C-alpha positions as semicolon CSV with decimal commas, in nm:
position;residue;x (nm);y (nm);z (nm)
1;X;2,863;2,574;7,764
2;X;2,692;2,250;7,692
3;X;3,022;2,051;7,755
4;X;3,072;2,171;8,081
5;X;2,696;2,072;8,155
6;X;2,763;1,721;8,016
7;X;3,098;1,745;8,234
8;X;2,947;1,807;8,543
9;X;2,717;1,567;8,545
10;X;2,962;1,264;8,578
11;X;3,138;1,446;8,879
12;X;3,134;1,236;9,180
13;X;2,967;1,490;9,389
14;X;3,022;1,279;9,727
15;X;3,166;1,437;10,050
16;X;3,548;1,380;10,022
17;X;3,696;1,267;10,357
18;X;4,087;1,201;10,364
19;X;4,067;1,248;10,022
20;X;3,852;0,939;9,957
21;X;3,483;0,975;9,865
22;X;3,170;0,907;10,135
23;X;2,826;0,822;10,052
24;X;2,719;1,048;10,343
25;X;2,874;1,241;10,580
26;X;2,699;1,508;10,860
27;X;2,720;1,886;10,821
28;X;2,932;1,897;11,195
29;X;3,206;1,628;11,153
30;X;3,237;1,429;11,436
31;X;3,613;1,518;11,511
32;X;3,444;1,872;11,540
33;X;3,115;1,702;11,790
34;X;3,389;1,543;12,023
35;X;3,624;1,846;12,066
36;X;3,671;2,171;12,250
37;X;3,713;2,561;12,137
38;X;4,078;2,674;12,170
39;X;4,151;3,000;12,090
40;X;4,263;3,152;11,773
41;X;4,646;3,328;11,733
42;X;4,645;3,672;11,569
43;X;4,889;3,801;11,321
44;X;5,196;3,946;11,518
45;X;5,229;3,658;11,761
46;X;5,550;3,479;11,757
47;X;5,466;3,112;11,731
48;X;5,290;3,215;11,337
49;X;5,628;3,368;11,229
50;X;5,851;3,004;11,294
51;X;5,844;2,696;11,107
52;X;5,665;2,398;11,298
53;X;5,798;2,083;11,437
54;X;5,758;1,776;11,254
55;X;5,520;1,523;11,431
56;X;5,718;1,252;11,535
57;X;5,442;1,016;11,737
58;X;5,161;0,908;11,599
59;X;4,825;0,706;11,714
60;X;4,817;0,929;12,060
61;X;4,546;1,043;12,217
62;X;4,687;1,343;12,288
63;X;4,697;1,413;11,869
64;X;4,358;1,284;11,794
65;X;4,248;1,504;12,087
66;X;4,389;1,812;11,915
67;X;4,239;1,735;11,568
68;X;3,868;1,714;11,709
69;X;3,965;2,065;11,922
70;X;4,115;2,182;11,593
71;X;3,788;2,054;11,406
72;X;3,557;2,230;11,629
73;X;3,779;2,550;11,637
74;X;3,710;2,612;11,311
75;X;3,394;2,555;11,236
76;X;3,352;2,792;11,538
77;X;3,544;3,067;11,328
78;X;3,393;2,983;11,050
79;X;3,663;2,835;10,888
80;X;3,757;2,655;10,565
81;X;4,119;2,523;10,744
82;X;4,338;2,573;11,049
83;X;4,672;2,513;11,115
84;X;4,795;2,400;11,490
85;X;4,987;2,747;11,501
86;X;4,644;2,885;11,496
87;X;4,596;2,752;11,825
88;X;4,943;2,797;11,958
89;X;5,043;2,445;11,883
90;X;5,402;2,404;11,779
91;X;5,326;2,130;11,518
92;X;5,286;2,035;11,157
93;X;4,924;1,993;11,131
94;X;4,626;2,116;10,987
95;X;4,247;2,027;10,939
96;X;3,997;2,134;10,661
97;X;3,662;2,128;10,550
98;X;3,655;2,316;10,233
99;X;3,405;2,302;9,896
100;X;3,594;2,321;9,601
101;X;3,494;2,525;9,319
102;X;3,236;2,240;9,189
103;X;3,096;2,257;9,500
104;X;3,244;1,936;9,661
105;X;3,317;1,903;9,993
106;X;3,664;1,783;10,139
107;X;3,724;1,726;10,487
108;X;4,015;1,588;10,652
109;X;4,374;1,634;10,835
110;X;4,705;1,598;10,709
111;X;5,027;1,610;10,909
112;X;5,424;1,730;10,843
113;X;5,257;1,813;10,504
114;X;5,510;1,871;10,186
115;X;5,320;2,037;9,865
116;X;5,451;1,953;9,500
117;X;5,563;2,208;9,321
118;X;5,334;2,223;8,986
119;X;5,514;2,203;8,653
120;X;5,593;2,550;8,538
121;X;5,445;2,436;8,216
122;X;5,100;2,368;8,356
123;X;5,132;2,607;8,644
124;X;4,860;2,842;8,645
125;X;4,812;3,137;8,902
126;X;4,453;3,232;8,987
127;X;4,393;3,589;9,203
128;X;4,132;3,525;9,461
129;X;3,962;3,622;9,781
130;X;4,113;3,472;10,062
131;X;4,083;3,563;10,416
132;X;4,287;3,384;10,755
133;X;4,094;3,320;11,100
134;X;4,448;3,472;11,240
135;X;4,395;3,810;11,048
136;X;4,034;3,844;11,147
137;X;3,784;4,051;10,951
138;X;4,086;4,079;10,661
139;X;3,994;3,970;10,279
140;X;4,235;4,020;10,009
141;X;4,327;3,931;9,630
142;X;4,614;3,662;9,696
143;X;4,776;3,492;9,404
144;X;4,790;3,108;9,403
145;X;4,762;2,800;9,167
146;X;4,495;2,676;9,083
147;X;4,558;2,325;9,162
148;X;4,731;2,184;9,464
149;X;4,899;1,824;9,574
150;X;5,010;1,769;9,923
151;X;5,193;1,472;10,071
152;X;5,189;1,413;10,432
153;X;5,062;1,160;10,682
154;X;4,716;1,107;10,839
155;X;4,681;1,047;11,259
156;X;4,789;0,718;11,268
157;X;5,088;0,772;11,036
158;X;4,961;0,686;10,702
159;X;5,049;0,808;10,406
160;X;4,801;1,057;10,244
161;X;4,847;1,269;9,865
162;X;4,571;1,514;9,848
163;X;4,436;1,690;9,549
164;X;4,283;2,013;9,552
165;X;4,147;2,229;9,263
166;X;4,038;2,579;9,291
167;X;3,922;2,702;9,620
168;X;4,018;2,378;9,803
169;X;4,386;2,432;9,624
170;X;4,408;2,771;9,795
171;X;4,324;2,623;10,087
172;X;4,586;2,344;10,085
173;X;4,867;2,571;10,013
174;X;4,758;2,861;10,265
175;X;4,730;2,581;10,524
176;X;5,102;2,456;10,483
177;X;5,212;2,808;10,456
178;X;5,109;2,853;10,787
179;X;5,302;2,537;10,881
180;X;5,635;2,726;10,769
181;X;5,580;3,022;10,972
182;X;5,412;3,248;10,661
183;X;5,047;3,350;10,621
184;X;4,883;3,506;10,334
185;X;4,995;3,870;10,407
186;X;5,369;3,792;10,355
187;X;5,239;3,737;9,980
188;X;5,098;4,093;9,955
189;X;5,265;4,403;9,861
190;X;5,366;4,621;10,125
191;X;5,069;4,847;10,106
192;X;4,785;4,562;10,027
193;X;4,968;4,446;10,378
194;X;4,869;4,767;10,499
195;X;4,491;4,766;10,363
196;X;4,443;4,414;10,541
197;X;4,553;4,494;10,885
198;X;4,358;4,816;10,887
199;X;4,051;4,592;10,810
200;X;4,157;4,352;11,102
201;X;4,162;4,665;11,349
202;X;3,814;4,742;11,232
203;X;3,662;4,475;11,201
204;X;3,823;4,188;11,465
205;X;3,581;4,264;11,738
206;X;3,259;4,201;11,556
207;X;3,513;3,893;11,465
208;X;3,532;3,790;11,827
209;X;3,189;3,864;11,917
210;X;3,038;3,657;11,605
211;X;3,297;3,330;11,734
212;X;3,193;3,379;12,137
213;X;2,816;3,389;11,994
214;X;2,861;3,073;11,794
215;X;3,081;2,874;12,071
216;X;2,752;2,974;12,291
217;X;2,511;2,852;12,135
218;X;2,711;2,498;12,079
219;X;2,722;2,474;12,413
220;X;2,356;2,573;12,474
């Protein structure tokens, strides 16, 4: 017990952003202050069942545009990450902001993203809660690693590796799931499958109602 005390306190707590650490950073990210509300896909629409197209221009305005939309999308939803098939985009994108399990923030994008496989030897699976903006009102136990390394690009074409341990880890790899046409469900058994879209049918209203309230009162 003490030498995970001792541990923690040389952790550089600072706000990750790209993957690099901040000395401060605001609680709205200001991709997320300069963009609009899309709307969310739901589970059974087409465009989440196909892989995505590989972004092949970079430095637009038209991608930066949809990475403060995405940005502000989720925070809307409440969101730790979203995908551009979330919002009906055809591409390989997706944004975060996402603690990890030390309580560190990481916020960032990362495009046609490619995650390492983890050495078997080292591989570790962790069961978790994990829910999907796209299956609204849905939590389930979801198997994953426990640590995560993606490759991909940033906006302007940059290369980009990011690390993620714990929560942020199941974020990175249910993020580039999406990007290959899967979400979590396609992980669960065929009756935990089952469980979670009976919770979306009750719960996605209250869902709804809870994102129109917060988009309202952003533009209040």
């Amino acid at each position: 017990m003490s030498v995970h005390q001792d541990q923690s306190h040389s952790v550089d707590r600072r706000v990750r952003v790209q993957g690099r650490p901040v000395d401060s950073y605001p609680a709205l990210s200001p991709e997320a202050e300069r963009g609009s509300v899309r709307r969310v896909t739901v589970v059974g629409e087409e465009i989440l069942r196909r892989p995505c197209q590989q972004v092949t221009e970079f430095g637009t305005p038209e991608l930066s545009a949809l990475i403060d939309d995405m940005f502000l999308t989720m925070h809307v939803a409440d969101g730790a990450g979203l995908a551009a098939n979330q919002v009906g985009v055809d591409l390989q994108l997706f944004v975060y902001d996402c603690p990890d399990d030390n309580g560190i923030r990481h916020v960032g994008h990362l495009i046609n993203p490619v995650l390492d496989e983890p050495d078997p030897g080292s591989r570790r699976l962790v069961e978790d809660s994990e829910g999907c903006l796209s299956v609204p009102g849905a939590v389930m136990a979801v198997p994953r690693t426990d640590r995560a390394v993606v490759r991909g690009l940033d906006k302007e074409g940059t290369p980009l590796v990011i690390e993620g341990t714990g929560y942020f880890a199941r974020c990175l790899q249910h993020e580039t799931d999406h990007l290959f046409g899967h979400t979590y469900l396609d992980r669960l058994s065929k009756r935990d499958r089952k469980d979670a879209l009976r919770q979306m049918e009750d719960r996605r209203e209250d869902v709804f109602a809870q994102r129109a309230i917060k988009a309202a009162g952003l533009a209040n």
